[in-house]
Amino acid sequence: MQASARSHRWLAVVATLVGVGLIAAGCSSGGGTTDANDTTPKGTINVDLTKKSDGPAKDGGKLVFGLNAESDGFAPAVGRWSASTYIVGFSIMDPLTAYDADLNPQPYLAKSLDSNADFTEWTMKLRGGITFHNGDPVDAAIVKKNLDAQKASSLTGETMAFVKDGPDGITTPDNLTVVVHMKKPWSTFPHILTAQVGAIASASTIDPAGNGNRNPVGSGPFVFDQWTPEKNLTVHKNTSYWRKGFPHLDNIEFRPMADIQSRSKALDAGDVNMFETNDPQQITTMTERAKDGGDVQIFTDQKGNPSKIFVGLNMTVEPFNDPIARQAAAYAGNVDDLSETAYQGIFPPAYGPFSKSSPFFSEVPNYPKHDLAKAKELAAQYEATHGKPIEFSANITTAPEVAQVGQVLQQQMKEAGIIVHLEPMEQITLILKALTGDYQATGFILFGSPHIDREYVFIASPAK
């Protein structure tokens, strides 16, 4: 995002909960492991109930994957990549770096990535011999073209703000070498390349005059076939993939399934083989099924720094350009009650962007805890000053579970004399409005990266 698009700032104080994603898959062989940690405190979801391998992976077959949401496109510098987009996008395109088991970024599509002594210059060596699905080479020129597009993008540009401007910012000494020159030291640059910014697409995909956002071409394990929005997107095996022996599957069909119940019904009917979910009731149900009946397998991981579900307040527009309004909303919000009421205790309260398991965690001093009397007092103070009550709209997605959360928050605010209008919209619309500052308050899920640097643009002022 360009600096002009991010003049707003988020204040995640109204409601923050630790969120987890769960992958559920059908299993015909009966049972996964039954060693789930039943002594785990309520609200902590860290489950691996998957069937252990009986031997080496077998090649062939088709996987049908149910997604939480549809995407608006897959060109890395243009598409608004949600969690569902990453699942599809990284099946087609490889990132320059990827996290290892210890959550350290390692060269992936790149062969190596090294910096000078003061981290103002990073030199990337490419593997050589790798081609895109259309036969074009993955060379220094196309990597530079991708990174230049990211830096110029109104959506992702601020993630590259430390890179020098102009033609000297990213240079290509030879066909397999890319050098990124920084305005100031950036020691954690490899982390950002594990995300959307590091996904490398073909020239046809990133060409603004073309239709690459809807017809992505990468060098990843699967080749794009077709996409019928709101229905399905299909890919097939890349038989020339640079990682020898991969992938094992022949085909994947991705189906956006916004309705929660339709995913589990489709799994039971054998229409899908796997789906993602962040619905607490579904997580609970699938966990019990995996333990007791063994007819499904599930996996979720809350290690590292799980994503946070929060409400962002736009501090540049009414009413939240007045700190009194922000404080009133913060005191009116009851995160503990929200966790129990809307999330059945599955997603525990959080009081900042980092979980206790994160190396960046620290207690937030004087974090506003629920205090209805204080909220009412501040709301009255605001009304006396401005001649009107605190009133704002809150953007939420159309998902039923999100609507329930919104209604709980709406009621909490109402008790303090604060009026909230819920504005349901498609997820891709909500993301765009959030990133461009077109909101008063917005629900969002973020801060789930292993390292702070991947979240930099959301917690810091624009880089200078």
Short mmCIF file of N, CA and C in Angstrom, two decimals, residues 151-282:
data_model
loop_
_atom_site.label_atom_id
_atom_site.label_comp_id
_atom_site.label_asym_id
_atom_site.label_seq_id
_atom_site.Cartn_x
_atom_site.Cartn_y
_atom_site.Cartn_z
N LYS A 151 6.52 -3.37 -5.62
CA LYS A 151 6.86 -2.06 -5.09
C LYS A 151 5.96 -0.97 -5.66
N ALA A 152 5.54 -1.12 -6.91
CA ALA A 152 4.69 -0.11 -7.55
C ALA A 152 3.22 -0.28 -7.23
N SER A 153 2.85 -1.41 -6.64
CA SER A 153 1.44 -1.71 -6.40
C SER A 153 0.83 -0.83 -5.31
N SER A 154 -0.38 -0.35 -5.56
CA SER A 154 -1.09 0.40 -4.53
C SER A 154 -1.57 -0.50 -3.41
N LEU A 155 -1.58 -1.82 -3.65
CA LEU A 155 -2.05 -2.78 -2.66
C LEU A 155 -0.91 -3.25 -1.77
N THR A 156 0.22 -3.60 -2.36
CA THR A 156 1.32 -4.22 -1.61
C THR A 156 2.57 -3.35 -1.54
N GLY A 157 2.56 -2.19 -2.16
CA GLY A 157 3.77 -1.39 -2.31
C GLY A 157 4.48 -1.05 -1.02
N GLU A 158 3.71 -0.82 0.05
CA GLU A 158 4.38 -0.40 1.27
C GLU A 158 5.21 -1.51 1.90
N THR A 159 4.93 -2.76 1.57
CA THR A 159 5.76 -3.85 2.08
C THR A 159 7.18 -3.77 1.51
N MET A 160 7.34 -3.03 0.42
CA MET A 160 8.65 -2.88 -0.21
C MET A 160 9.20 -1.46 -0.04
N ALA A 161 8.68 -0.73 0.95
CA ALA A 161 9.03 0.67 1.11
C ALA A 161 10.50 0.89 1.45
N PHE A 162 11.15 -0.09 2.06
CA PHE A 162 12.56 0.06 2.40
C PHE A 162 13.47 -0.11 1.18
N VAL A 163 12.94 -0.66 0.10
CA VAL A 163 13.73 -0.84 -1.12
C VAL A 163 13.91 0.51 -1.81
N LYS A 164 15.10 0.77 -2.29
CA LYS A 164 15.38 2.04 -2.96
C LYS A 164 14.46 2.24 -4.15
N ASP A 165 14.11 3.48 -4.39
CA ASP A 165 13.26 3.81 -5.53
C ASP A 165 14.08 3.86 -6.82
N GLY A 166 13.38 3.73 -7.94
CA GLY A 166 14.04 3.88 -9.23
C GLY A 166 14.72 2.63 -9.72
N PRO A 167 15.38 2.72 -10.88
CA PRO A 167 15.98 1.54 -11.51
C PRO A 167 17.13 0.93 -10.72
N ASP A 168 17.71 1.69 -9.79
CA ASP A 168 18.82 1.15 -9.00
C ASP A 168 18.36 0.43 -7.75
N GLY A 169 17.07 0.37 -7.52
CA GLY A 169 16.58 -0.33 -6.34
C GLY A 169 16.76 -1.83 -6.43
N ILE A 170 16.46 -2.39 -7.59
CA ILE A 170 16.61 -3.83 -7.83
C ILE A 170 17.40 -4.00 -9.12
N THR A 171 18.55 -4.64 -9.02
CA THR A 171 19.43 -4.79 -10.18
C THR A 171 19.68 -6.26 -10.46
N THR A 172 20.12 -6.55 -11.69
CA THR A 172 20.37 -7.94 -12.12
C THR A 172 21.75 -8.03 -12.77
N PRO A 173 22.78 -8.27 -11.97
CA PRO A 173 24.15 -8.36 -12.52
C PRO A 173 24.32 -9.44 -13.57
N ASP A 174 23.57 -10.53 -13.44
CA ASP A 174 23.60 -11.57 -14.45
C ASP A 174 22.24 -12.26 -14.49
N ASN A 175 22.13 -13.26 -15.34
CA ASN A 175 20.84 -13.89 -15.60
C ASN A 175 20.24 -14.61 -14.41
N LEU A 176 21.07 -14.96 -13.42
CA LEU A 176 20.56 -15.72 -12.27
C LEU A 176 20.84 -15.01 -10.94
N THR A 177 21.09 -13.70 -11.00
CA THR A 177 21.39 -12.95 -9.78
C THR A 177 20.52 -11.70 -9.70
N VAL A 178 19.91 -11.51 -8.56
CA VAL A 178 19.10 -10.32 -8.29
C VAL A 178 19.64 -9.66 -7.03
N VAL A 179 19.91 -8.37 -7.10
CA VAL A 179 20.40 -7.63 -5.94
C VAL A 179 19.36 -6.57 -5.56
N VAL A 180 18.94 -6.60 -4.29
CA VAL A 180 17.95 -5.65 -3.79
C VAL A 180 18.66 -4.66 -2.87
N HIS A 181 18.59 -3.38 -3.23
CA HIS A 181 19.29 -2.32 -2.51
C HIS A 181 18.30 -1.58 -1.62
N MET A 182 18.65 -1.42 -0.35
CA MET A 182 17.75 -0.84 0.64
C MET A 182 18.08 0.62 0.95
N LYS A 183 17.05 1.37 1.35
CA LYS A 183 17.24 2.74 1.82
C LYS A 183 17.84 2.75 3.22
N LYS A 184 17.55 1.72 3.97
CA LYS A 184 18.04 1.58 5.34
C LYS A 184 18.18 0.10 5.63
N PRO A 185 18.92 -0.28 6.65
CA PRO A 185 19.12 -1.70 6.93
C PRO A 185 17.80 -2.45 7.13
N TRP A 186 17.74 -3.64 6.54
CA TRP A 186 16.56 -4.50 6.67
C TRP A 186 17.05 -5.93 6.86
N SER A 187 17.26 -6.30 8.12
CA SER A 187 17.87 -7.59 8.41
C SER A 187 16.92 -8.75 8.21
N THR A 188 15.63 -8.50 8.21
CA THR A 188 14.65 -9.59 8.15
C THR A 188 13.93 -9.63 6.80
N PHE A 189 14.54 -9.10 5.77
CA PHE A 189 13.95 -9.09 4.43
C PHE A 189 13.48 -10.47 3.97
N PRO A 190 14.21 -11.56 4.26
CA PRO A 190 13.75 -12.88 3.79
C PRO A 190 12.37 -13.27 4.28
N HIS A 191 11.94 -12.75 5.43
CA HIS A 191 10.62 -13.09 5.95
C HIS A 191 9.51 -12.62 5.02
N ILE A 192 9.66 -11.43 4.48
CA ILE A 192 8.60 -10.87 3.64
C ILE A 192 8.45 -11.66 2.35
N LEU A 193 9.52 -12.33 1.93
CA LEU A 193 9.50 -13.08 0.68
C LEU A 193 8.83 -14.44 0.83
N THR A 194 8.44 -14.81 2.05
CA THR A 194 7.66 -16.04 2.23
C THR A 194 6.18 -15.81 1.94
N ALA A 195 5.79 -14.54 1.82
CA ALA A 195 4.38 -14.18 1.69
C ALA A 195 4.04 -13.79 0.25
N GLN A 196 2.92 -13.12 0.09
CA GLN A 196 2.43 -12.72 -1.23
C GLN A 196 3.47 -11.98 -2.05
N VAL A 197 4.26 -11.13 -1.40
CA VAL A 197 5.28 -10.33 -2.10
C VAL A 197 6.34 -11.22 -2.74
N GLY A 198 6.59 -12.39 -2.15
CA GLY A 198 7.62 -13.27 -2.67
C GLY A 198 7.13 -14.28 -3.68
N ALA A 199 5.83 -14.33 -3.95
CA ALA A 199 5.30 -15.27 -4.95
C ALA A 199 5.71 -14.81 -6.34
N ILE A 200 6.31 -15.69 -7.11
CA ILE A 200 6.84 -15.31 -8.43
C ILE A 200 5.92 -15.86 -9.52
N ALA A 201 5.42 -14.93 -10.33
CA ALA A 201 4.50 -15.27 -11.42
C ALA A 201 5.13 -14.93 -12.75
N SER A 202 4.56 -15.48 -13.81
CA SER A 202 5.06 -15.23 -15.16
C SER A 202 4.76 -13.80 -15.59
N ALA A 203 5.41 -13.37 -16.66
CA ALA A 203 5.18 -12.02 -17.19
C ALA A 203 3.72 -11.83 -17.60
N SER A 204 3.10 -12.87 -18.15
CA SER A 204 1.71 -12.76 -18.56
C SER A 204 0.78 -12.57 -17.37
N THR A 205 1.16 -13.10 -16.21
CA THR A 205 0.32 -12.98 -15.02
C THR A 205 0.39 -11.57 -14.44
N ILE A 206 1.57 -10.96 -14.47
CA ILE A 206 1.72 -9.64 -13.85
C ILE A 206 1.54 -8.50 -14.83
N ASP A 207 1.31 -8.80 -16.10
CA ASP A 207 1.08 -7.76 -17.10
C ASP A 207 -0.25 -7.05 -16.81
N PRO A 208 -0.20 -5.75 -16.49
CA PRO A 208 -1.45 -5.05 -16.15
C PRO A 208 -2.43 -4.95 -17.30
N ALA A 209 -1.93 -5.12 -18.53
CA ALA A 209 -2.81 -5.03 -19.69
C ALA A 209 -3.47 -6.35 -20.02
N GLY A 210 -3.05 -7.41 -19.35
CA GLY A 210 -3.59 -8.73 -19.65
C GLY A 210 -4.64 -9.17 -18.65
N ASN A 211 -4.90 -10.48 -18.65
CA ASN A 211 -5.91 -11.05 -17.77
C ASN A 211 -5.27 -12.06 -16.83
N GLY A 212 -4.01 -11.79 -16.48
CA GLY A 212 -3.26 -12.74 -15.67
C GLY A 212 -3.79 -12.93 -14.27
N ASN A 213 -4.49 -11.93 -13.75
CA ASN A 213 -5.03 -12.06 -12.41
C ASN A 213 -6.03 -13.21 -12.32
N ARG A 214 -6.65 -13.53 -13.43
CA ARG A 214 -7.64 -14.60 -13.47
C ARG A 214 -7.12 -15.84 -14.20
N ASN A 215 -5.92 -15.75 -14.76
CA ASN A 215 -5.31 -16.89 -15.45
C ASN A 215 -3.85 -17.01 -15.02
N PRO A 216 -3.61 -17.36 -13.77
CA PRO A 216 -2.25 -17.33 -13.24
C PRO A 216 -1.34 -18.40 -13.82
N VAL A 217 -0.10 -18.02 -14.07
CA VAL A 217 0.94 -18.94 -14.53
C VAL A 217 2.12 -18.81 -13.58
N GLY A 218 2.52 -19.91 -12.98
CA GLY A 218 3.66 -19.91 -12.07
C GLY A 218 4.61 -21.02 -12.40
N SER A 219 5.46 -21.35 -11.44
CA SER A 219 6.41 -22.46 -11.60
C SER A 219 6.16 -23.51 -10.53
N GLY A 220 5.01 -23.43 -9.87
CA GLY A 220 4.73 -24.28 -8.73
C GLY A 220 4.36 -25.71 -9.09
N PRO A 221 3.95 -26.48 -8.07
CA PRO A 221 3.70 -27.91 -8.27
C PRO A 221 2.49 -28.24 -9.12
N PHE A 222 1.56 -27.26 -9.29
CA PHE A 222 0.36 -27.51 -10.07
C PHE A 222 0.15 -26.41 -11.11
N VAL A 223 -0.46 -26.80 -12.21
CA VAL A 223 -0.71 -25.92 -13.35
C VAL A 223 -2.18 -25.53 -13.37
N PHE A 224 -2.43 -24.24 -13.50
CA PHE A 224 -3.80 -23.73 -13.56
C PHE A 224 -4.54 -24.28 -14.78
N ASP A 225 -5.78 -24.76 -14.57
CA ASP A 225 -6.64 -25.24 -15.65
C ASP A 225 -7.73 -24.22 -15.98
N GLN A 226 -8.65 -24.05 -15.05
CA GLN A 226 -9.79 -23.15 -15.28
C GLN A 226 -10.32 -22.67 -13.96
N TRP A 227 -11.07 -21.57 -14.03
CA TRP A 227 -11.65 -20.99 -12.83
C TRP A 227 -13.05 -20.48 -13.15
N THR A 228 -14.03 -21.05 -12.47
CA THR A 228 -15.39 -20.55 -12.53
C THR A 228 -15.70 -19.95 -11.17
N PRO A 229 -15.63 -18.61 -11.03
CA PRO A 229 -15.81 -17.98 -9.72
C PRO A 229 -17.08 -18.44 -9.02
N GLU A 230 -16.94 -18.60 -7.72
CA GLU A 230 -18.02 -19.06 -6.83
C GLU A 230 -18.38 -20.53 -7.05
N LYS A 231 -17.69 -21.21 -7.95
CA LYS A 231 -17.96 -22.63 -8.19
C LYS A 231 -16.72 -23.46 -7.93
N ASN A 232 -15.70 -23.33 -8.77
CA ASN A 232 -14.49 -24.11 -8.56
C ASN A 232 -13.31 -23.56 -9.36
N LEU A 233 -12.12 -23.96 -8.95
CA LEU A 233 -10.88 -23.70 -9.67
C LEU A 233 -10.12 -25.00 -9.69
N THR A 234 -9.63 -25.40 -10.86
CA THR A 234 -8.94 -26.68 -10.98
C THR A 234 -7.51 -26.49 -11.45
N VAL A 235 -6.65 -27.39 -10.97
CA VAL A 235 -5.24 -27.41 -11.35
C VAL A 235 -4.84 -28.86 -11.60
N HIS A 236 -3.77 -29.04 -12.38
CA HIS A 236 -3.26 -30.39 -12.60
C HIS A 236 -1.76 -30.44 -12.34
N LYS A 237 -1.25 -31.61 -12.19
CA LYS A 237 0.13 -31.85 -11.79
C LYS A 237 1.13 -31.25 -12.77
N ASN A 238 2.13 -30.55 -12.25
CA ASN A 238 3.24 -30.05 -13.04
C ASN A 238 4.28 -31.17 -13.13
N THR A 239 4.30 -31.86 -14.25
CA THR A 239 5.18 -33.03 -14.40
C THR A 239 6.65 -32.63 -14.53
N SER A 240 6.92 -31.32 -14.69
CA SER A 240 8.30 -30.84 -14.80
C SER A 240 8.71 -30.04 -13.57
N TYR A 241 8.03 -30.26 -12.46
CA TYR A 241 8.31 -29.48 -11.26
C TYR A 241 9.76 -29.67 -10.82
N TRP A 242 10.38 -28.59 -10.40
CA TRP A 242 11.81 -28.61 -10.07
C TRP A 242 12.13 -29.44 -8.82
N ARG A 243 11.15 -29.65 -7.96
CA ARG A 243 11.35 -30.53 -6.81
C ARG A 243 11.01 -31.96 -7.25
N LYS A 244 12.01 -32.71 -7.55
CA LYS A 244 11.82 -34.04 -8.10
C LYS A 244 11.00 -34.93 -7.17
N GLY A 245 10.05 -35.64 -7.76
CA GLY A 245 9.19 -36.54 -6.99
C GLY A 245 7.91 -35.90 -6.51
N PHE A 246 7.79 -34.59 -6.69
CA PHE A 246 6.58 -33.86 -6.27
C PHE A 246 5.94 -33.19 -7.48
N PRO A 247 4.63 -32.97 -7.42
CA PRO A 247 3.69 -33.39 -6.37
C PRO A 247 3.24 -34.82 -6.58
N HIS A 248 2.55 -35.37 -5.61
CA HIS A 248 2.04 -36.73 -5.73
C HIS A 248 0.67 -36.78 -6.38
N LEU A 249 -0.15 -35.79 -6.11
CA LEU A 249 -1.50 -35.76 -6.67
C LEU A 249 -1.48 -35.44 -8.16
N ASP A 250 -2.48 -35.92 -8.87
CA ASP A 250 -2.65 -35.57 -10.28
C ASP A 250 -3.46 -34.28 -10.45
N ASN A 251 -4.46 -34.09 -9.61
CA ASN A 251 -5.36 -32.95 -9.77
C ASN A 251 -5.85 -32.46 -8.42
N ILE A 252 -6.17 -31.16 -8.36
CA ILE A 252 -6.86 -30.58 -7.21
C ILE A 252 -8.00 -29.72 -7.73
N GLU A 253 -9.14 -29.85 -7.09
CA GLU A 253 -10.27 -28.96 -7.35
C GLU A 253 -10.54 -28.16 -6.08
N PHE A 254 -10.46 -26.85 -6.18
CA PHE A 254 -10.74 -25.97 -5.06
C PHE A 254 -12.16 -25.44 -5.20
N ARG A 255 -12.95 -25.59 -4.14
CA ARG A 255 -14.33 -25.12 -4.17
C ARG A 255 -14.57 -24.11 -3.04
N PRO A 256 -14.92 -22.86 -3.37
CA PRO A 256 -15.28 -21.91 -2.31
C PRO A 256 -16.62 -22.33 -1.70
N MET A 257 -16.66 -22.45 -0.39
CA MET A 257 -17.86 -22.91 0.30
C MET A 257 -18.07 -22.01 1.51
N ALA A 258 -18.70 -20.86 1.26
CA ALA A 258 -18.90 -19.88 2.31
C ALA A 258 -19.81 -20.38 3.42
N ASP A 259 -20.75 -21.23 3.06
CA ASP A 259 -21.67 -21.77 4.06
C ASP A 259 -20.96 -22.85 4.88
N ILE A 260 -20.94 -22.66 6.17
CA ILE A 260 -20.19 -23.56 7.05
C ILE A 260 -20.70 -25.00 6.97
N GLN A 261 -22.00 -25.16 7.10
CA GLN A 261 -22.57 -26.50 7.17
C GLN A 261 -22.39 -27.27 5.86
N SER A 262 -22.36 -26.52 4.76
CA SER A 262 -22.23 -27.20 3.47
C SER A 262 -20.89 -27.92 3.37
N ARG A 263 -19.86 -27.41 4.06
CA ARG A 263 -18.54 -28.05 3.99
C ARG A 263 -18.57 -29.42 4.66
N SER A 264 -19.11 -29.48 5.89
CA SER A 264 -19.13 -30.76 6.59
C SER A 264 -20.07 -31.75 5.92
N LYS A 265 -21.18 -31.25 5.39
CA LYS A 265 -22.10 -32.14 4.66
C LYS A 265 -21.44 -32.70 3.41
N ALA A 266 -20.67 -31.85 2.72
CA ALA A 266 -19.98 -32.30 1.51
C ALA A 266 -18.91 -33.33 1.85
N LEU A 267 -18.24 -33.14 3.00
CA LEU A 267 -17.24 -34.10 3.43
C LEU A 267 -17.89 -35.44 3.73
N ASP A 268 -19.01 -35.41 4.45
CA ASP A 268 -19.70 -36.66 4.79
C ASP A 268 -20.22 -37.37 3.55
N ALA A 269 -20.61 -36.58 2.55
CA ALA A 269 -21.15 -37.19 1.32
C ALA A 269 -20.05 -37.63 0.37
N GLY A 270 -18.80 -37.29 0.68
CA GLY A 270 -17.70 -37.65 -0.20
C GLY A 270 -17.52 -36.70 -1.37
N ASP A 271 -18.20 -35.55 -1.32
CA ASP A 271 -18.08 -34.58 -2.41
C ASP A 271 -16.80 -33.76 -2.30
N VAL A 272 -16.29 -33.58 -1.08
CA VAL A 272 -14.99 -32.97 -0.87
C VAL A 272 -14.17 -33.90 0.00
N ASN A 273 -12.86 -33.82 -0.13
CA ASN A 273 -11.97 -34.66 0.66
C ASN A 273 -11.37 -33.92 1.85
N MET A 274 -11.38 -32.59 1.77
CA MET A 274 -10.72 -31.79 2.80
C MET A 274 -11.33 -30.40 2.78
N PHE A 275 -11.40 -29.75 3.93
CA PHE A 275 -11.85 -28.36 3.94
C PHE A 275 -11.19 -27.60 5.08
N GLU A 276 -11.19 -26.28 4.97
CA GLU A 276 -10.70 -25.42 6.05
C GLU A 276 -11.89 -24.80 6.76
N THR A 277 -11.73 -24.53 8.05
CA THR A 277 -12.80 -23.90 8.80
C THR A 277 -12.22 -23.15 9.99
N ASN A 278 -12.91 -22.08 10.38
CA ASN A 278 -12.59 -21.40 11.64
C ASN A 278 -13.84 -21.23 12.48
N ASP A 279 -14.82 -22.09 12.24
CA ASP A 279 -16.06 -22.07 13.01
C ASP A 279 -15.87 -22.89 14.28
N PRO A 280 -16.11 -22.30 15.46
CA PRO A 280 -15.84 -23.02 16.71
C PRO A 280 -16.67 -24.29 16.88
N GLN A 281 -17.95 -24.26 16.50
CA GLN A 281 -18.78 -25.45 16.64
C GLN A 281 -18.27 -26.57 15.75
N GLN A 282 -17.86 -26.21 14.54
CA GLN A 282 -17.35 -27.21 13.62
C GLN A 282 -16.02 -27.79 14.12
#
